PDB file of C-alpha atoms in Angstrom:
ATOM      1  CA  MET S   1      34.623 -84.811   4.036  1.00 44.00           C
ATOM      2  CA  PRO S   2      34.985 -81.351   5.553  1.00 49.00           C
ATOM      3  CA  CYS S   3      37.430 -80.366   2.813  1.00 46.00           C
ATOM      4  CA  ARG S   4      35.155 -81.604   0.025  1.00 49.00           C
ATOM      5  CA  ALA S   5      32.204 -79.670   1.499  1.00 45.00           C
ATOM      6  CA  LEU S   6      34.193 -76.491   1.644  1.00 42.00           C
ATOM      7  CA  ALA S   7      35.245 -76.864  -1.957  1.00 42.00           C
ATOM      8  CA  LEU S   8      31.651 -77.360  -3.005  1.00 41.00           C
ATOM      9  CA  VAL S   9      30.542 -74.158  -1.259  1.00 43.00           C
ATOM     10  CA  LEU S  10      33.313 -72.159  -2.876  1.00 39.00           C
ATOM     11  CA  THR S  11      32.390 -73.488  -6.287  1.00 41.00           C
ATOM     12  CA  VAL S  12      28.764 -72.507  -5.906  1.00 40.00           C
ATOM     13  CA  LEU S  13      29.652 -68.960  -4.767  1.00 42.00           C
ATOM     14  CA  ALA S  14      31.909 -68.479  -7.736  1.00 43.00           C
ATOM     15  CA  LEU S  15      29.152 -69.096 -10.285  1.00 42.00           C
ATOM     16  CA  PRO S  16      27.982 -65.959 -12.198  1.00 47.00           C
ATOM     17  CA  ALA S  17      24.612 -64.466 -11.381  1.00 42.00           C
ATOM     18  CA  THR S  18      23.276 -65.423 -14.803  1.00 41.00           C
ATOM     19  CA  ALA S  19      23.603 -69.096 -13.861  1.00 41.00           C
ATOM     20  CA  PHE S  20      20.529 -68.702 -11.649  1.00 40.00           C
ATOM     21  CA  ALA S  21      18.373 -66.895 -14.202  1.00 41.00           C
ATOM     22  CA  GLY S  22      15.545 -68.945 -15.662  1.00 42.00           C
ATOM     23  CA  PRO S  23      14.802 -69.028 -19.373  1.00 42.00           C
ATOM     24  CA  ASP S  24      12.261 -66.121 -19.051  1.00 41.00           C
ATOM     25  CA  ARG S  25      14.273 -63.988 -16.639  1.00 44.00           C
ATOM     26  CA  LYS S  26      16.219 -60.943 -17.955  1.00 40.00           C
ATOM     27  CA  PRO S  27      19.526 -59.813 -16.434  1.00 42.00           C
ATOM     28  CA  ALA S  28      18.976 -57.119 -13.791  1.00 54.00           C
ATOM     29  CA  GLY S  29      19.465 -53.467 -14.882  1.00 77.00           C
ATOM     30  CA  ASP S  30      19.099 -51.939 -18.345  1.00 82.00           C
ATOM     31  CA  ARG S  31      22.113 -49.765 -19.103  1.00 86.00           C
ATOM     32  CA  THR S  32      21.698 -49.380 -22.824  1.00 89.00           C
ATOM     33  CA  LYS S  33      20.924 -45.860 -24.037  1.00 91.00           C
ATOM     34  CA  PRO S  34      18.489 -45.258 -26.878  1.00 92.00           C
ATOM     35  CA  THR S  35      20.024 -44.168 -30.144  1.00 92.00           C
ATOM     36  CA  THR S  36      20.417 -40.435 -30.713  1.00 93.00           C
ATOM     37  CA  PRO S  37      17.587 -38.702 -32.604  1.00 94.00           C
ATOM     38  CA  GLU S  38      18.984 -37.488 -35.913  1.00 94.00           C
ATOM     39  CA  ALA S  39      18.410 -34.678 -38.343  1.00 95.00           C
ATOM     40  CA  LEU S  40      16.587 -32.314 -35.996  1.00 96.00           C
ATOM     41  CA  ARG S  41      15.213 -29.513 -38.151  1.00 95.00           C
ATOM     42  CA  VAL S  42      12.867 -26.530 -38.014  1.00 96.00           C
ATOM     43  CA  THR S  43       9.726 -27.052 -40.055  1.00 95.00           C
ATOM     44  CA  GLY S  44       7.847 -23.855 -39.247  1.00 95.00           C
ATOM     45  CA  VAL S  45       8.096 -20.571 -37.336  1.00 95.00           C
ATOM     46  CA  THR S  46       5.461 -18.063 -36.217  1.00 91.00           C
ATOM     47  CA  SER S  47       5.751 -15.088 -33.900  1.00 86.00           C
ATOM     48  CA  THR S  48       5.003 -17.285 -30.862  1.00 89.00           C
ATOM     49  CA  ALA S  49       5.809 -20.888 -31.933  1.00 94.00           C
ATOM     50  CA  VAL S  50       8.518 -23.061 -33.520  1.00 96.00           C
ATOM     51  CA  SER S  51       7.737 -26.447 -35.152  1.00 97.00           C
ATOM     52  CA  LEU S  52      10.414 -29.162 -35.052  1.00 96.00           C
ATOM     53  CA  ALA S  53      10.889 -32.640 -36.571  1.00 96.00           C
ATOM     54  CA  TRP S  54      13.571 -35.347 -36.246  1.00 95.00           C
ATOM     55  CA  GLY S  55      14.495 -38.913 -37.197  1.00 94.00           C
ATOM     56  CA  PRO S  56      13.274 -41.675 -34.849  1.00 94.00           C
ATOM     57  CA  SER S  57      15.360 -43.311 -32.120  1.00 92.00           C
ATOM     58  CA  THR S  58      15.476 -47.022 -31.210  1.00 90.00           C
ATOM     59  CA  ASP S  59      16.094 -48.777 -27.888  1.00 86.00           C
ATOM     60  CA  ASN S  60      16.631 -52.360 -26.725  1.00 88.00           C
ATOM     61  CA  SER S  61      13.667 -52.016 -24.357  1.00 85.00           C
ATOM     62  CA  GLY S  62      11.352 -50.929 -27.137  1.00 84.00           C
ATOM     63  CA  SER S  63       9.847 -48.220 -24.931  1.00 87.00           C
ATOM     64  CA  PHE S  64      11.072 -44.652 -24.537  1.00 92.00           C
ATOM     65  CA  THR S  65      10.060 -40.998 -24.832  1.00 93.00           C
ATOM     66  CA  TYR S  66      11.615 -37.929 -26.409  1.00 95.00           C
ATOM     67  CA  THR S  67      12.647 -34.802 -24.499  1.00 94.00           C
ATOM     68  CA  VAL S  68      12.718 -31.559 -26.451  1.00 95.00           C
ATOM     69  CA  SER S  69      14.972 -29.011 -24.699  1.00 95.00           C
ATOM     70  CA  GLU S  70      15.247 -25.254 -25.169  1.00 93.00           C
ATOM     71  CA  SER S  71      18.464 -23.379 -24.356  1.00 90.00           C
ATOM     72  CA  SER S  72      16.921 -21.540 -21.405  1.00 89.00           C
ATOM     73  CA  GLY S  73      16.638 -24.886 -19.598  1.00 90.00           C
ATOM     74  CA  ALA S  74      12.969 -25.593 -20.309  1.00 93.00           C
ATOM     75  CA  ALA S  75      12.094 -29.088 -21.541  1.00 94.00           C
ATOM     76  CA  ARG S  76       8.979 -30.869 -22.783  1.00 93.00           C
ATOM     77  CA  SER S  77       8.221 -34.571 -23.099  1.00 94.00           C
ATOM     78  CA  VAL S  78       7.028 -36.079 -26.396  1.00 93.00           C
ATOM     79  CA  PRO S  79       5.625 -39.635 -26.873  1.00 94.00           C
ATOM     80  CA  GLN S  80       7.724 -42.286 -28.626  1.00 88.00           C
ATOM     81  CA  THR S  81       5.266 -42.421 -31.511  1.00 90.00           C
ATOM     82  CA  GLN S  82       5.753 -38.715 -32.240  1.00 93.00           C
ATOM     83  CA  THR S  83       8.799 -37.361 -34.076  1.00 94.00           C
ATOM     84  CA  ALA S  84       7.562 -33.797 -34.415  1.00 94.00           C
ATOM     85  CA  TYR S  85       6.653 -31.108 -31.898  1.00 96.00           C
ATOM     86  CA  THR S  86       5.499 -27.475 -31.942  1.00 96.00           C
ATOM     87  CA  TRP S  87       6.840 -25.386 -29.069  1.00 94.00           C
ATOM     88  CA  THR S  88       4.301 -22.642 -28.340  1.00 92.00           C
ATOM     89  CA  GLY S  89       4.158 -19.661 -26.015  1.00 90.00           C
ATOM     90  CA  LEU S  90       7.337 -18.033 -27.309  1.00 90.00           C
ATOM     91  CA  THR S  91       8.083 -14.314 -27.410  1.00 87.00           C
ATOM     92  CA  PRO S  92       8.079 -12.525 -30.772  1.00 86.00           C
ATOM     93  CA  GLY S  93      11.413 -11.203 -31.991  1.00 87.00           C
ATOM     94  CA  ARG S  94      13.613 -13.621 -30.012  1.00 91.00           C
ATOM     95  CA  THR S  95      16.091 -16.352 -31.011  1.00 95.00           C
ATOM     96  CA  TYR S  96      15.674 -19.855 -29.570  1.00 96.00           C
ATOM     97  CA  ARG S  97      17.899 -22.980 -29.691  1.00 96.00           C
ATOM     98  CA  PHE S  98      16.555 -26.535 -29.458  1.00 96.00           C
ATOM     99  CA  THR S  99      17.831 -30.116 -29.093  1.00 96.00           C
ATOM    100  CA  VAL S 100      16.026 -33.437 -28.662  1.00 96.00           C
ATOM    101  CA  SER S 101      17.061 -36.633 -26.859  1.00 95.00           C
ATOM    102  CA  ALA S 102      15.478 -40.028 -26.143  1.00 93.00           C
ATOM    103  CA  VAL S 103      14.974 -41.446 -22.619  1.00 94.00           C
ATOM    104  CA  ASP S 104      13.946 -45.046 -21.868  1.00 90.00           C
ATOM    105  CA  ALA S 105      12.000 -46.358 -18.883  1.00 88.00           C
ATOM    106  CA  ALA S 106      15.223 -47.140 -16.986  1.00 89.00           C
ATOM    107  CA  GLY S 107      16.296 -43.515 -17.264  1.00 88.00           C
ATOM    108  CA  ASN S 108      18.968 -44.063 -19.891  1.00 91.00           C
ATOM    109  CA  ARG S 109      19.248 -40.891 -21.966  1.00 93.00           C
ATOM    110  CA  SER S 110      20.673 -40.710 -25.435  1.00 91.00           C
ATOM    111  CA  ALA S 111      23.130 -38.083 -26.510  1.00 93.00           C
ATOM    112  CA  PRO S 112      21.407 -34.875 -27.625  1.00 94.00           C
ATOM    113  CA  SER S 113      20.651 -34.363 -31.272  1.00 93.00           C
ATOM    114  CA  ASN S 114      22.117 -31.604 -33.352  1.00 94.00           C
ATOM    115  CA  GLU S 115      21.101 -28.127 -32.183  1.00 95.00           C
ATOM    116  CA  VAL S 116      18.816 -25.989 -34.335  1.00 95.00           C
ATOM    117  CA  THR S 117      18.179 -22.241 -34.073  1.00 96.00           C
ATOM    118  CA  ALA S 118      14.985 -20.355 -34.878  1.00 95.00           C
ATOM    119  CA  THR S 119      14.081 -16.682 -34.553  1.00 94.00           C
ATOM    120  CA  THR S 120      10.444 -15.772 -34.030  1.00 93.00           C
ATOM    121  CA  PRO S 121       9.478 -12.776 -36.178  1.00 90.00           C
ATOM    122  CA  ALA S 122       8.645  -9.536 -34.416  1.00 84.00           C
ATOM    123  CA  VAL S 123       4.995  -8.537 -34.499  1.00 81.00           C
ATOM    124  CA  ALA S 124       4.151  -5.151 -35.963  1.00 86.00           C
ATOM    125  CA  PRO S 125       2.591  -2.859 -33.347  1.00 90.00           C
ATOM    126  CA  PRO S 126      -1.064  -1.858 -33.650  1.00 93.00           C
ATOM    127  CA  ALA S 127      -1.997   1.518 -35.059  1.00 95.00           C
ATOM    128  CA  THR S 128      -1.999   4.438 -32.642  1.00 96.00           C
ATOM    129  CA  PRO S 129      -5.458   5.123 -31.186  1.00 97.00           C
ATOM    130  CA  ALA S 130      -6.889   8.382 -32.486  1.00 96.00           C
ATOM    131  CA  ASN S 131      -9.397  10.934 -31.258  1.00 97.00           C
ATOM    132  CA  LEU S 132      -8.744  10.682 -27.528  1.00 98.00           C
ATOM    133  CA  ARG S 133     -11.516  12.822 -26.057  1.00 97.00           C
ATOM    134  CA  LEU S 134     -13.317  13.788 -22.863  1.00 97.00           C
ATOM    135  CA  VAL S 135     -16.797  12.295 -22.493  1.00 97.00           C
ATOM    136  CA  SER S 136     -17.733  13.669 -19.086  1.00 97.00           C
ATOM    137  CA  ALA S 137     -16.156  15.230 -16.006  1.00 96.00           C
ATOM    138  CA  GLY S 138     -17.125  14.979 -12.366  1.00 92.00           C
ATOM    139  CA  VAL S 139     -15.713  16.314  -9.148  1.00 90.00           C
ATOM    140  CA  ASN S 140     -13.487  13.252  -8.738  1.00 90.00           C
ATOM    141  CA  THR S 141     -13.882  11.448 -12.061  1.00 94.00           C
ATOM    142  CA  LEU S 142     -13.032  11.856 -15.724  1.00 97.00           C
ATOM    143  CA  THR S 143     -14.491   9.652 -18.462  1.00 98.00           C
ATOM    144  CA  LEU S 144     -12.460   9.441 -21.673  1.00 98.00           C
ATOM    145  CA  ALA S 145     -12.949   7.638 -24.974  1.00 98.00           C
ATOM    146  CA  TRP S 146     -10.976   7.010 -28.183  1.00 98.00           C
ATOM    147  CA  ASP S 147     -11.396   5.388 -31.589  1.00 97.00           C
ATOM    148  CA  GLY S 148     -10.849   1.623 -31.685  1.00 95.00           C
ATOM    149  CA  VAL S 149      -7.903  -0.040 -33.451  1.00 95.00           C
ATOM    150  CA  ALA S 150      -8.610  -3.071 -35.660  1.00 92.00           C
ATOM    151  CA  ASP S 151      -6.043  -5.538 -34.243  1.00 89.00           C
ATOM    152  CA  ALA S 152      -6.049  -4.277 -30.642  1.00 94.00           C
ATOM    153  CA  THR S 153      -7.073  -6.605 -27.816  1.00 95.00           C
ATOM    154  CA  SER S 154      -6.613  -4.070 -24.997  1.00 96.00           C
ATOM    155  CA  TYR S 155      -5.787  -0.436 -24.323  1.00 97.00           C
ATOM    156  CA  GLU S 156      -3.724   1.406 -21.722  1.00 97.00           C
ATOM    157  CA  LEU S 157      -4.738   4.875 -20.570  1.00 97.00           C
ATOM    158  CA  HIS S 158      -1.875   6.655 -18.824  1.00 98.00           C
ATOM    159  CA  SER S 159      -1.496   9.864 -16.849  1.00 97.00           C
ATOM    160  CA  PRO S 160       1.663  10.930 -14.978  1.00 96.00           C
ATOM    161  CA  THR S 161      -0.493  12.070 -12.047  1.00 95.00           C
ATOM    162  CA  ALA S 162      -3.531   9.747 -12.295  1.00 95.00           C
ATOM    163  CA  GLY S 163      -1.711   6.455 -12.971  1.00 96.00           C
ATOM    164  CA  THR S 164      -2.084   3.758 -15.615  1.00 97.00           C
ATOM    165  CA  HIS S 165      -5.362   1.972 -16.343  1.00 96.00           C
ATOM    166  CA  ARG S 166      -6.044  -1.025 -18.621  1.00 96.00           C
ATOM    167  CA  THR S 167      -9.269  -1.883 -20.420  1.00 97.00           C
ATOM    168  CA  THR S 168     -10.494  -4.007 -23.317  1.00 96.00           C
ATOM    169  CA  GLY S 169     -12.984  -1.333 -24.383  1.00 96.00           C
ATOM    170  CA  THR S 170     -12.578   2.069 -25.987  1.00 97.00           C
ATOM    171  CA  SER S 171     -13.653   4.183 -23.028  1.00 97.00           C
ATOM    172  CA  LEU S 172     -12.688   4.378 -19.367  1.00 97.00           C
ATOM    173  CA  THR S 173     -13.705   6.300 -16.251  1.00 97.00           C
ATOM    174  CA  VAL S 174     -10.799   7.284 -14.004  1.00 97.00           C
ATOM    175  CA  HIS S 175     -11.802   7.606 -10.330  1.00 94.00           C
ATOM    176  CA  TRP S 176     -10.331   9.119  -7.153  1.00 90.00           C
ATOM    177  CA  LEU S 177      -9.164  12.340  -8.768  1.00 93.00           C
ATOM    178  CA  PHE S 178      -8.899  15.711  -7.027  1.00 90.00           C
ATOM    179  CA  PRO S 179     -11.548  18.374  -7.669  1.00 90.00           C
ATOM    180  CA  ASP S 180     -10.756  21.294  -9.972  1.00 92.00           C
ATOM    181  CA  MET S 181      -7.474  19.776 -11.163  1.00 95.00           C
ATOM    182  CA  ALA S 182      -6.097  19.238 -14.674  1.00 97.00           C
ATOM    183  CA  TYR S 183      -4.882  15.784 -15.724  1.00 98.00           C
ATOM    184  CA  THR S 184      -3.065  14.864 -18.946  1.00 98.00           C
ATOM    185  CA  PHE S 185      -3.686  11.469 -20.592  1.00 98.00           C
ATOM    186  CA  THR S 186      -2.395   9.381 -23.499  1.00 98.00           C
ATOM    187  CA  VAL S 187      -3.650   5.994 -24.721  1.00 98.00           C
ATOM    188  CA  ARG S 188      -1.849   3.037 -26.323  1.00 97.00           C
ATOM    189  CA  ALA S 189      -3.224  -0.073 -28.046  1.00 97.00           C
ATOM    190  CA  PHE S 190      -1.939  -3.633 -27.436  1.00 95.00           C
ATOM    191  CA  ASN S 191      -2.330  -6.637 -29.758  1.00 91.00           C
ATOM    192  CA  ALA S 192      -2.631 -10.308 -28.781  1.00 84.00           C
ATOM    193  CA  SER S 193       1.150 -10.755 -28.557  1.00 79.00           C
ATOM    194  CA  GLY S 194       1.463  -7.831 -26.123  1.00 85.00           C
ATOM    195  CA  THR S 195       3.060  -5.441 -28.621  1.00 88.00           C
ATOM    196  CA  ALA S 196       2.127  -1.818 -27.890  1.00 93.00           C
ATOM    197  CA  SER S 197       1.391   0.992 -30.281  1.00 95.00           C
ATOM    198  CA  PRO S 198       2.963   4.444 -29.924  1.00 96.00           C
ATOM    199  CA  ALA S 199       1.155   6.699 -27.472  1.00 97.00           C
ATOM    200  CA  SER S 200      -1.642   8.894 -28.798  1.00 97.00           C
ATOM    201  CA  GLU S 201      -1.640  12.642 -28.819  1.00 97.00           C
ATOM    202  CA  PRO S 202      -2.039  13.865 -25.220  1.00 97.00           C
ATOM    203  CA  LEU S 203      -5.345  15.181 -23.891  1.00 98.00           C
ATOM    204  CA  THR S 204      -5.652  17.443 -20.856  1.00 98.00           C
ATOM    205  CA  ALA S 205      -8.953  17.438 -18.971  1.00 97.00           C
ATOM    206  CA  ARG S 206     -10.006  19.099 -15.721  1.00 97.00           C
ATOM    207  CA  THR S 207     -12.274  17.779 -12.983  1.00 95.00           C
ATOM    208  CA  LEU S 208     -15.155  19.963 -11.810  1.00 93.00           C
ATOM    209  CA  ARG S 209     -14.887  22.430  -8.973  1.00 92.00           C
ATOM    210  CA  ASP S 210     -16.551  21.168  -5.813  1.00 89.00           C
ATOM    211  CA  THR S 211     -18.999  23.609  -4.204  1.00 91.00           C
ATOM    212  CA  THR S 212     -21.154  21.075  -2.323  1.00 91.00           C
ATOM    213  CA  ALA S 213     -20.640  20.598   1.405  1.00 92.00           C
ATOM    214  CA  PRO S 214     -20.883  17.136   2.996  1.00 91.00           C
ATOM    215  CA  SER S 215     -24.054  16.121   4.786  1.00 92.00           C
ATOM    216  CA  VAL S 216     -24.418  17.060   8.454  1.00 94.00           C
ATOM    217  CA  PRO S 217     -23.216  14.340  10.832  1.00 91.00           C
ATOM    218  CA  VAL S 218     -25.531  13.199  13.617  1.00 93.00           C
ATOM    219  CA  VAL S 219     -23.533  13.261  16.862  1.00 92.00           C
ATOM    220  CA  SER S 220     -24.067  11.620  20.231  1.00 91.00           C
ATOM    221  CA  GLY S 221     -21.870  11.174  23.280  1.00 90.00           C
ATOM    222  CA  GLY S 222     -21.422  11.116  27.009  1.00 90.00           C
ATOM    223  CA  ALA S 223     -18.909  11.501  29.800  1.00 92.00           C
ATOM    224  CA  THR S 224     -16.549   8.564  30.320  1.00 92.00           C
ATOM    225  CA  SER S 225     -14.691  10.146  33.274  1.00 92.00           C
ATOM    226  CA  PRO S 226     -14.763  13.465  35.234  1.00 92.00           C
ATOM    227  CA  SER S 227     -12.484  14.993  32.542  1.00 92.00           C
ATOM    228  CA  GLU S 228     -13.411  13.168  29.297  1.00 92.00           C
ATOM    229  CA  ILE S 229     -16.354  12.985  26.889  1.00 92.00           C
ATOM    230  CA  LEU S 230     -16.585  10.395  24.121  1.00 93.00           C
ATOM    231  CA  LEU S 231     -18.280  11.588  20.924  1.00 91.00           C
ATOM    232  CA  THR S 232     -19.533   9.377  18.103  1.00 92.00           C
ATOM    233  CA  TRP S 233     -21.269  10.411  14.880  1.00 92.00           C
ATOM    234  CA  SER S 234     -22.677   9.055  11.664  1.00 89.00           C
ATOM    235  CA  ALA S 235     -20.440   9.220   8.592  1.00 88.00           C
ATOM    236  CA  SER S 236     -21.250  12.123   6.294  1.00 89.00           C
ATOM    237  CA  SER S 237     -21.843  11.687   2.567  1.00 88.00           C
ATOM    238  CA  ASP S 238     -20.424  13.965  -0.108  1.00 86.00           C
ATOM    239  CA  ASN S 239     -20.221  14.261  -3.874  1.00 83.00           C
ATOM    240  CA  SER S 240     -16.450  13.816  -3.563  1.00 78.00           C
ATOM    241  CA  ASN S 241     -14.436  10.899  -2.191  1.00 72.00           C
ATOM    242  CA  TYR S 242     -12.913  12.911   0.626  1.00 80.00           C
ATOM    243  CA  VAL S 243     -14.641  13.645   3.952  1.00 86.00           C
ATOM    244  CA  SER S 244     -13.007  14.557   7.252  1.00 86.00           C
ATOM    245  CA  TYR S 245     -14.299  16.045  10.506  1.00 88.00           C
ATOM    246  CA  ASN S 246     -13.634  18.856  12.951  1.00 86.00           C
ATOM    247  CA  VAL S 247     -14.871  18.853  16.523  1.00 88.00           C
ATOM    248  CA  ASP S 248     -15.855  22.187  18.067  1.00 88.00           C
ATOM    249  CA  VAL S 249     -16.092  22.709  21.808  1.00 88.00           C
ATOM    250  CA  ASP S 250     -18.075  25.747  22.948  1.00 86.00           C
ATOM    251  CA  GLY S 251     -18.022  27.153  19.407  1.00 81.00           C
ATOM    252  CA  GLY S 252     -14.286  26.817  18.778  1.00 79.00           C
ATOM    253  CA  PRO S 253     -12.047  24.026  17.405  1.00 74.00           C
ATOM    254  CA  TRP S 254     -10.854  21.659  20.086  1.00 67.00           C
ATOM    255  CA  VAL S 255      -7.089  22.056  20.424  1.00 55.00           C
ATOM    256  CA  HIS S 256      -6.454  18.323  20.670  1.00 50.00           C
ATOM    257  CA  MET S 257      -8.465  17.486  17.549  1.00 51.00           C
ATOM    258  CA  LEU S 258      -6.583  15.982  14.587  1.00 52.00           C
ATOM    259  CA  PRO S 259      -8.854  16.018  11.497  1.00 54.00           C
ATOM    260  CA  GLY S 260      -9.305  12.613   9.914  1.00 57.00           C
ATOM    261  CA  ASP S 261     -11.897  10.177   8.677  1.00 65.00           C
ATOM    262  CA  ASP S 262     -12.648   8.683  12.087  1.00 81.00           C
ATOM    263  CA  THR S 263     -16.190   8.970  13.420  1.00 88.00           C
ATOM    264  CA  THR S 264     -15.288   8.895  17.116  1.00 89.00           C
ATOM    265  CA  MET S 265     -13.275  11.187  19.339  1.00 88.00           C
ATOM    266  CA  LEU S 266     -12.390  11.280  23.022  1.00 89.00           C
ATOM    267  CA  VAL S 267     -12.338  14.912  24.202  1.00 88.00           C
ATOM    268  CA  ARG S 268      -9.900  15.097  27.118  1.00 88.00           C
ATOM    269  CA  ASN S 269      -8.725  17.555  29.797  1.00 88.00           C
ATOM    270  CA  LEU S 270     -12.204  18.931  30.592  1.00 90.00           C
ATOM    271  CA  ARG S 271     -13.215  20.434  33.915  1.00 91.00           C
ATOM    272  CA  ASP S 272     -15.369  18.198  36.034  1.00 91.00           C
ATOM    273  CA  GLY S 273     -18.879  19.368  36.826  1.00 90.00           C
ATOM    274  CA  THR S 274     -18.906  21.663  33.769  1.00 90.00           C
ATOM    275  CA  SER S 275     -21.330  21.727  30.848  1.00 91.00           C
ATOM    276  CA  TYR S 276     -19.907  21.878  27.313  1.00 90.00           C
ATOM    277  CA  ASP S 277     -21.441  22.577  23.914  1.00 91.00           C
ATOM    278  CA  LEU S 278     -19.875  20.067  21.476  1.00 90.00           C
ATOM    279  CA  SER S 279     -20.493  19.813  17.729  1.00 89.00           C
ATOM    280  CA  VAL S 280     -18.988  17.990  14.737  1.00 89.00           C
ATOM    281  CA  ARG S 281     -18.551  19.529  11.277  1.00 89.00           C
ATOM    282  CA  ALA S 282     -17.738  17.522   8.160  1.00 89.00           C
ATOM    283  CA  TYR S 283     -15.591  19.010   5.388  1.00 87.00           C
ATOM    284  CA  ASP S 284     -14.326  17.851   2.013  1.00 84.00           C
ATOM    285  CA  ASN S 285     -11.080  18.286   0.154  1.00 81.00           C
ATOM    286  CA  SER S 286     -12.272  21.517  -1.434  1.00 84.00           C
ATOM    287  CA  GLY S 287     -12.866  23.130   1.949  1.00 86.00           C
ATOM    288  CA  ASN S 288     -16.656  22.900   1.896  1.00 90.00           C
ATOM    289  CA  PHE S 289     -17.897  22.599   5.512  1.00 90.00           C
TER     290      PHE S 289
END
């Protein structure tokens, strides 16, 4: 009896796994790849898109998706019911290579299709903006305008010393300029694909000379120690963007003062028991006090 029992156990263990599968149970693990999509072809090209089409794949599971791959490594998923795709967002004037493969729910991927190549056409640049002109000048601002370009979606106003500024309109005010200084500008137009026109003829414009002094600061303060007085004052206003301050002690500049845009100062190294006449003067970048 022991020998017969052992033989029975060995026989049962030797049976294949499929012997235990019921009539509705499938063998575990799908390892069959979908068939390779065939005849991948380019059906249309614009400056920013390529349209593709291919022959359908099949799979034993009946359910899969397509993966369209571009040579840079980007990939996009396409439903099983769709055998065409338009890849958008491309750059004009570049060559792209594509393949397509099928992937089932178990992750089995077909071999890639044939590779196709498409070159997006370059977009002609917009016309050069004309009639760049000065509209108005301030102490720290210049307002410029130019004639619009039909296919332009934005403009770029550039100055080597005033920087680059973008706008969707045909005029722009440049701020934070120095008084009585000349600036040279050009303008370029950009179309929807980001292609730029040549730069316009340059225009040189000068900001106005500043002859207006800042407003008088209102100062207050008091001793914080036998040798120190803390001053505070209200910020001065000015027609320019630049205001700094000097502190005078007994009618002369205080030797420890460093001009800046602070509105407080601790005056040190004073003699105890001594009265001092302290004042604050505001000045701008043009030297108006």
